[in-house]
């Protein structure tokens, strides 16, 4: 179906979904100003409570830490611990620390797949992995611009910039929208570029509206960013992709189901953010860390001195204390019982251990609820070297979450790469020899064994006669190509004496088996085999 033709609310997404995604985006941004703006004056989970408008302790306890406004005239002392960003980055690195391996039976297609990975797919997936973990899902779309590159490429799109259409959990179509700069700060109009992907066609439209409304459709020529598309689209604003069987966009949910949106029809197939349910813990972590720093500020050593020890700076200028001065004029008085010390030191306690333990507990709970092991986010143990097996055991929860997310990424990456190949093989680019069949996608292990572990495994497999020399070489050198593997196998067989007569063979093994034979009883010539 083409793009909208009448004004409507934009984005047409349930308000609860928009609010949640805006909150997650604020945590992901690690910007204290945005966090304060999102939570100021709001109750738990954005629901207004009567208590939050009360004064005194009752009103403050009903608010988020980031929702409590800073007192006028005072400097903001709230500090933010960017744990949310660390969670999203770690999620992406667990999946894509190594580029995925794309495989095809066609050599021409395989060469193109290798080129796609080498020329930008890997960083694209790393970026998309972060966005998906933070916002509950991410989109991959195919774009092309002949002024930038002679081939199309894959680009990520954040979930809060898309309006999907699902059918039984599968993405059928999606509309991406982009805010365009008018170039005039005084211009109150909001320009939006809508790009709808359906099978075989991409629709483009330009709209002039307001902050929460789409507005009216205007010609693409009315804005410099969309003017080049005007000569490419048909009467309905569409561009044929040349791949009628492929959707040039894919949606990858972070994890499903999204527990908070299960009963919202328009969002029931969306993914769940790693932050869903731990926003309060992240807020408490910032409050605890800010309290720790407040103890540091208040715990600075201070001294109180008598007025007689201050140096007057003149009428109306006050008095000062010189801490480096060594000699003062004697006071013509004797100390009396109960008189205060003319110089007193003040040192408040800094509750380091209490704050550290509380922060550590909050971090552990946050990452655990997000689906990860605490050891994934910090140093643990005594720093001694550990094996890959020990790391996997220690980070079992993180590895399980990685495997779960990979189940959603594998088919989506295969589909979008197949669509890219189909577009390149179509009439728009006319690349010959490409097979648009979805390739096999293999995620590389983010934890690799060391040489000692690999050698031990290879030795045990060799003893058990459970693997050939070629299999062992490929296991020890997974980055080698076929020529390197074949050369290494030949070298190993040559050095190990393969093909040389076996001194323990008797000749009874049959023809083709080299053997040295055994001497006869009388010490005569070597006995021949039957």
Short mmCIF file of C-alpha atoms in Angstrom, two decimals, residues 84-394:
data_model
loop_
_atom_site.label_atom_id
_atom_site.label_comp_id
_atom_site.label_asym_id
_atom_site.label_seq_id
_atom_site.Cartn_x
_atom_site.Cartn_y
_atom_site.Cartn_z
CA UNK A 84 22.97 1.20 30.39
CA UNK A 85 25.33 2.05 27.56
CA UNK A 86 27.78 -0.56 28.80
CA UNK A 87 25.03 -3.21 28.72
CA UNK A 88 24.13 -2.38 25.12
CA UNK A 89 27.76 -2.34 23.99
CA UNK A 90 28.50 -5.64 25.72
CA UNK A 91 25.47 -7.27 24.13
CA UNK A 92 26.67 -6.23 20.68
CA UNK A 93 30.26 -7.32 21.32
CA UNK A 94 29.17 -10.76 22.52
CA UNK A 95 27.48 -11.27 19.16
CA UNK A 96 29.76 -9.42 16.77
CA UNK A 97 33.22 -9.12 18.32
CA UNK A 98 34.18 -11.26 15.34
CA UNK A 99 32.48 -10.80 11.95
CA UNK A 100 29.92 -13.49 11.06
CA UNK A 101 30.86 -15.97 8.36
CA UNK A 102 28.61 -15.92 5.28
CA UNK A 103 28.77 -18.98 3.04
CA UNK A 104 27.37 -19.76 -0.41
CA UNK A 105 27.81 -22.69 -2.78
CA UNK A 106 28.44 -20.31 -5.68
CA UNK A 107 32.04 -19.09 -5.85
CA UNK A 108 31.01 -15.80 -7.48
CA UNK A 109 28.48 -15.21 -4.75
CA UNK A 110 30.99 -16.24 -2.07
CA UNK A 111 33.48 -13.66 -3.34
CA UNK A 112 30.78 -11.00 -3.14
CA UNK A 113 29.78 -12.10 0.38
CA UNK A 114 33.39 -11.79 1.53
CA UNK A 115 33.51 -8.31 0.03
CA UNK A 116 30.29 -7.31 1.78
CA UNK A 117 31.69 -8.37 5.16
CA UNK A 118 35.04 -6.65 4.57
CA UNK A 119 33.54 -3.39 3.31
CA UNK A 120 31.24 -2.42 6.12
CA UNK A 121 28.88 -5.18 7.25
CA UNK A 122 30.83 -5.89 10.43
CA UNK A 123 30.68 -2.34 11.90
CA UNK A 124 27.09 -2.08 10.71
CA UNK A 125 26.16 -5.13 12.76
CA UNK A 126 28.04 -3.82 15.80
CA UNK A 127 26.08 -0.57 15.62
CA UNK A 128 22.80 -2.37 15.05
CA UNK A 129 23.51 -4.71 17.97
CA UNK A 130 23.79 -1.77 20.37
CA UNK A 131 20.62 -0.13 19.10
CA UNK A 132 18.71 -3.38 19.31
CA UNK A 133 19.76 -4.10 22.89
CA UNK A 134 18.82 -0.58 23.99
CA UNK A 135 15.53 -0.08 22.13
CA UNK A 136 14.24 -3.63 21.99
CA UNK A 137 14.94 -4.17 18.31
CA UNK A 138 16.60 -2.75 15.22
CA UNK A 139 16.06 -2.68 11.48
CA UNK A 140 18.45 -3.36 8.63
CA UNK A 141 17.58 -1.82 5.28
CA UNK A 142 19.15 -1.74 1.83
CA UNK A 143 20.09 1.68 0.49
CA UNK A 144 21.99 2.93 -2.52
CA UNK A 145 23.30 6.23 -3.82
CA UNK A 146 25.38 6.25 -6.99
CA UNK A 147 27.09 9.47 -5.89
CA UNK A 148 28.45 7.61 -2.83
CA UNK A 149 29.04 4.03 -4.05
CA UNK A 150 28.46 1.97 -7.18
CA UNK A 151 26.82 -0.85 -5.21
CA UNK A 152 24.00 -0.88 -2.62
CA UNK A 153 24.78 -1.49 1.03
CA UNK A 154 23.08 -2.37 4.32
CA UNK A 155 22.37 0.34 6.91
CA UNK A 156 20.85 0.12 10.43
CA UNK A 157 17.73 2.02 11.54
CA UNK A 158 16.72 2.52 15.19
CA UNK A 159 13.39 1.06 16.25
CA UNK A 160 11.98 4.44 17.31
CA UNK A 161 12.25 5.70 13.71
CA UNK A 162 10.09 3.01 12.11
CA UNK A 163 6.46 1.94 11.88
CA UNK A 164 6.35 -1.83 11.16
CA UNK A 165 3.56 -4.00 9.79
CA UNK A 166 3.65 -7.59 11.03
CA UNK A 167 1.73 -10.63 9.86
CA UNK A 168 1.81 -13.54 12.27
CA UNK A 169 5.08 -12.30 13.70
CA UNK A 170 6.79 -11.77 10.34
CA UNK A 171 7.66 -8.34 8.98
CA UNK A 172 5.47 -7.64 5.92
CA UNK A 173 6.25 -3.94 5.42
CA UNK A 174 7.86 -1.08 7.31
CA UNK A 175 7.84 2.71 7.04
CA UNK A 176 10.99 4.55 8.09
CA UNK A 177 10.76 8.25 8.84
CA UNK A 178 13.44 10.90 9.09
CA UNK A 179 13.21 14.48 10.35
CA UNK A 180 14.72 16.92 7.87
CA UNK A 181 16.37 20.21 8.68
CA UNK A 182 14.53 23.17 7.25
CA UNK A 183 17.68 25.30 7.29
CA UNK A 184 15.84 28.20 8.93
CA UNK A 185 15.83 28.33 12.77
CA UNK A 186 12.70 30.48 12.71
CA UNK A 187 10.78 27.95 10.59
CA UNK A 188 8.26 26.16 12.81
CA UNK A 189 7.35 23.59 10.20
CA UNK A 190 8.42 19.97 10.67
CA UNK A 191 9.61 18.20 7.53
CA UNK A 192 9.48 14.40 7.43
CA UNK A 193 10.75 12.01 4.80
CA UNK A 194 8.82 8.74 4.81
CA UNK A 195 10.30 5.65 3.17
CA UNK A 196 8.09 2.57 3.01
CA UNK A 197 9.57 -0.81 2.11
CA UNK A 198 7.36 -3.48 0.58
CA UNK A 199 8.31 -6.52 -1.46
CA UNK A 200 9.84 -5.32 -4.70
CA UNK A 201 9.18 -1.60 -4.18
CA UNK A 202 10.21 1.31 -1.96
CA UNK A 203 7.86 4.33 -1.64
CA UNK A 204 9.15 7.82 -0.87
CA UNK A 205 7.13 10.77 0.39
CA UNK A 206 7.71 14.25 1.83
CA UNK A 207 5.39 15.72 4.46
CA UNK A 208 5.06 19.16 6.01
CA UNK A 209 3.48 19.04 9.45
CA UNK A 210 3.93 19.73 13.14
CA UNK A 211 5.58 18.15 16.14
CA UNK A 212 2.95 15.47 16.65
CA UNK A 213 1.20 15.47 13.28
CA UNK A 214 2.30 14.18 9.90
CA UNK A 215 0.79 17.08 8.02
CA UNK A 216 0.17 17.26 4.30
CA UNK A 217 2.05 15.50 1.53
CA UNK A 218 4.13 17.83 -0.61
CA UNK A 219 6.25 17.20 -3.73
CA UNK A 220 9.66 15.70 -3.16
CA UNK A 221 11.20 18.70 -4.91
CA UNK A 222 10.17 20.97 -2.01
CA UNK A 223 13.14 19.92 0.11
CA UNK A 224 16.78 19.62 -1.02
CA UNK A 225 17.25 16.27 0.79
CA UNK A 226 14.50 14.54 -1.22
CA UNK A 227 14.72 16.48 -4.49
CA UNK A 228 17.00 13.88 -6.20
CA UNK A 229 14.33 11.21 -5.63
CA UNK A 230 11.72 13.10 -7.61
CA UNK A 231 13.14 11.91 -10.93
CA UNK A 232 13.32 8.27 -9.78
CA UNK A 233 9.83 7.58 -8.40
CA UNK A 234 6.73 6.63 -10.35
CA UNK A 235 3.28 8.22 -10.12
CA UNK A 236 2.67 6.62 -6.71
CA UNK A 237 6.07 7.60 -5.37
CA UNK A 238 7.55 4.11 -5.68
CA UNK A 239 10.88 2.80 -6.95
CA UNK A 240 11.04 -0.77 -8.22
CA UNK A 241 13.91 -2.63 -6.56
CA UNK A 242 14.16 -5.33 -9.21
CA UNK A 243 13.74 -7.99 -6.52
CA UNK A 244 9.99 -8.68 -6.35
CA UNK A 245 10.41 -11.68 -4.05
CA UNK A 246 12.48 -9.86 -1.43
CA UNK A 247 11.71 -7.26 1.23
CA UNK A 248 14.55 -4.74 1.34
CA UNK A 249 14.30 -4.39 5.12
CA UNK A 250 14.53 -6.77 8.07
CA UNK A 251 13.58 -6.47 11.73
CA UNK A 252 15.65 -8.11 14.45
CA UNK A 253 13.97 -8.19 17.88
CA UNK A 254 16.35 -8.08 20.80
CA UNK A 255 14.47 -10.85 22.63
CA UNK A 256 10.84 -11.90 22.64
CA UNK A 257 8.30 -11.64 24.10
CA UNK A 258 8.18 -8.00 25.17
CA UNK A 259 6.48 -8.57 28.50
CA UNK A 260 5.18 -5.03 28.94
CA UNK A 261 3.68 -4.85 25.43
CA UNK A 262 2.19 -8.30 25.10
CA UNK A 263 -1.37 -6.95 25.22
CA UNK A 264 -0.76 -4.01 22.87
CA UNK A 265 -1.82 -5.27 19.41
CA UNK A 266 0.40 -2.88 17.45
CA UNK A 267 3.50 -3.81 19.48
CA UNK A 268 2.94 -7.44 20.43
CA UNK A 269 5.62 -8.62 18.00
CA UNK A 270 8.20 -6.00 18.97
CA UNK A 271 11.26 -6.99 20.96
CA UNK A 272 12.12 -6.36 24.57
CA UNK A 273 14.91 -3.99 25.58
CA UNK A 274 17.69 -5.09 27.91
CA UNK A 275 16.63 -2.12 30.06
CA UNK A 276 13.01 -3.22 30.46
CA UNK A 277 12.33 -3.66 34.16
CA UNK A 278 15.69 -2.38 35.42
CA UNK A 279 15.11 1.36 35.00
CA UNK A 280 14.51 1.69 38.74
CA UNK A 281 17.77 -0.11 39.50
CA UNK A 282 19.68 2.18 37.15
CA UNK A 283 18.06 5.17 38.85
CA UNK A 284 19.01 3.83 42.30
CA UNK A 285 22.60 3.26 41.11
CA UNK A 286 22.92 6.90 40.10
CA UNK A 287 21.44 7.98 43.43
CA UNK A 288 23.89 5.80 45.37
CA UNK A 289 26.90 6.99 43.39
CA UNK A 290 25.82 10.63 43.78
CA UNK A 291 25.49 10.06 47.54
CA UNK A 292 29.01 8.63 47.58
CA UNK A 293 30.37 11.72 45.85
CA UNK A 294 28.41 13.93 48.25
CA UNK A 295 30.23 12.23 51.12
CA UNK A 296 33.51 13.00 49.35
CA UNK A 297 32.59 16.68 49.02
CA UNK A 298 31.39 16.98 52.58
CA UNK A 299 34.31 14.96 53.90
CA UNK A 300 36.91 17.45 52.77
CA UNK A 301 39.01 18.56 55.73
CA UNK A 302 38.03 21.97 57.09
CA UNK A 303 39.23 24.09 60.00
CA UNK A 304 37.36 26.51 62.24
CA UNK A 305 39.37 29.42 63.68
CA UNK A 306 38.60 32.14 66.18
CA UNK A 307 37.91 35.64 64.95
CA UNK A 308 41.08 36.85 66.61
CA UNK A 309 43.13 34.74 64.18
CA UNK A 310 41.60 36.24 61.05
CA UNK A 311 43.25 39.08 59.14
CA UNK A 312 40.94 41.97 58.40
CA UNK A 313 40.94 42.96 54.72
CA UNK A 314 39.57 46.43 55.39
CA UNK A 315 36.18 48.00 55.98
CA UNK A 316 33.51 46.04 54.17
CA UNK A 317 36.03 43.52 52.78
CA UNK A 318 35.65 40.81 55.45
CA UNK A 319 38.50 38.80 56.92
CA UNK A 320 40.76 36.00 55.68
CA UNK A 321 42.71 33.12 57.17
CA UNK A 322 46.29 32.44 56.11
CA UNK A 323 46.92 28.75 56.66
CA UNK A 324 50.65 29.11 55.93
CA UNK A 325 51.28 31.77 58.58
CA UNK A 326 53.53 30.53 61.41
CA UNK A 327 53.59 33.36 64.00
CA UNK A 328 50.63 35.18 65.48
CA UNK A 329 50.52 37.95 68.04
CA UNK A 330 50.02 36.63 71.56
CA UNK A 331 46.67 37.14 73.14
CA UNK A 332 46.68 39.07 76.42
CA UNK A 333 44.48 36.56 78.15
CA UNK A 334 44.68 33.25 79.89
CA UNK A 335 42.68 30.26 78.64
CA UNK A 336 39.69 29.51 80.77
CA UNK A 337 38.05 26.18 81.35
CA UNK A 338 35.41 25.46 78.71
CA UNK A 339 36.78 27.96 76.14
CA UNK A 340 36.88 26.52 72.63
CA UNK A 341 40.15 25.76 70.89
CA UNK A 342 40.99 28.76 68.68
CA UNK A 343 41.75 26.29 65.83
CA UNK A 344 39.49 23.24 65.37
CA UNK A 345 39.60 20.61 62.61
CA UNK A 346 36.39 19.22 61.08
CA UNK A 347 36.50 15.94 59.15
CA UNK A 348 33.29 14.10 58.24
CA UNK A 349 33.24 10.38 57.57
CA UNK A 350 33.34 9.14 53.96
CA UNK A 351 31.33 5.91 53.85
CA UNK A 352 33.39 4.26 51.15
CA UNK A 353 32.70 0.61 51.89
CA UNK A 354 28.95 1.04 52.33
CA UNK A 355 28.58 2.90 49.06
CA UNK A 356 30.88 0.51 47.18
CA UNK A 357 28.93 -2.53 48.36
CA UNK A 358 25.60 -0.94 47.48
CA UNK A 359 26.80 0.04 44.00
CA UNK A 360 28.21 -3.44 43.40
CA UNK A 361 24.92 -5.06 44.44
CA UNK A 362 22.88 -2.74 42.20
CA UNK A 363 25.18 -3.38 39.23
CA UNK A 364 24.97 -7.13 39.76
CA UNK A 365 21.18 -7.05 39.95
CA UNK A 366 20.89 -4.81 36.88
CA UNK A 367 23.10 -6.93 34.63
CA UNK A 368 21.55 -10.14 35.92
CA UNK A 369 18.04 -8.96 35.15
CA UNK A 370 19.28 -7.88 31.71
CA UNK A 371 20.46 -11.46 31.13
CA UNK A 372 24.20 -11.29 31.74
CA UNK A 373 26.77 -12.52 34.24
CA UNK A 374 28.33 -9.97 36.55
CA UNK A 375 31.83 -11.13 35.57
CA UNK A 376 31.15 -9.96 32.01
CA UNK A 377 31.14 -6.36 33.23
CA UNK A 378 34.14 -6.30 35.51
CA UNK A 379 37.24 -7.94 36.81
CA UNK A 380 36.79 -11.01 38.94
CA UNK A 381 39.14 -13.42 40.60
CA UNK A 382 42.81 -12.81 41.34
CA UNK A 383 43.81 -11.93 37.79
CA UNK A 384 45.31 -15.35 37.07
CA UNK A 385 45.07 -16.72 33.56
CA UNK A 386 42.01 -18.89 32.96
CA UNK A 387 41.04 -21.17 30.13
CA UNK A 388 38.21 -20.59 27.68
CA UNK A 389 36.26 -23.38 29.35
CA UNK A 390 36.52 -21.63 32.71
CA UNK A 391 35.43 -18.33 31.15
CA UNK A 392 32.37 -19.96 29.61
CA UNK A 393 31.46 -21.54 32.95
CA UNK A 394 31.88 -18.21 34.74
#
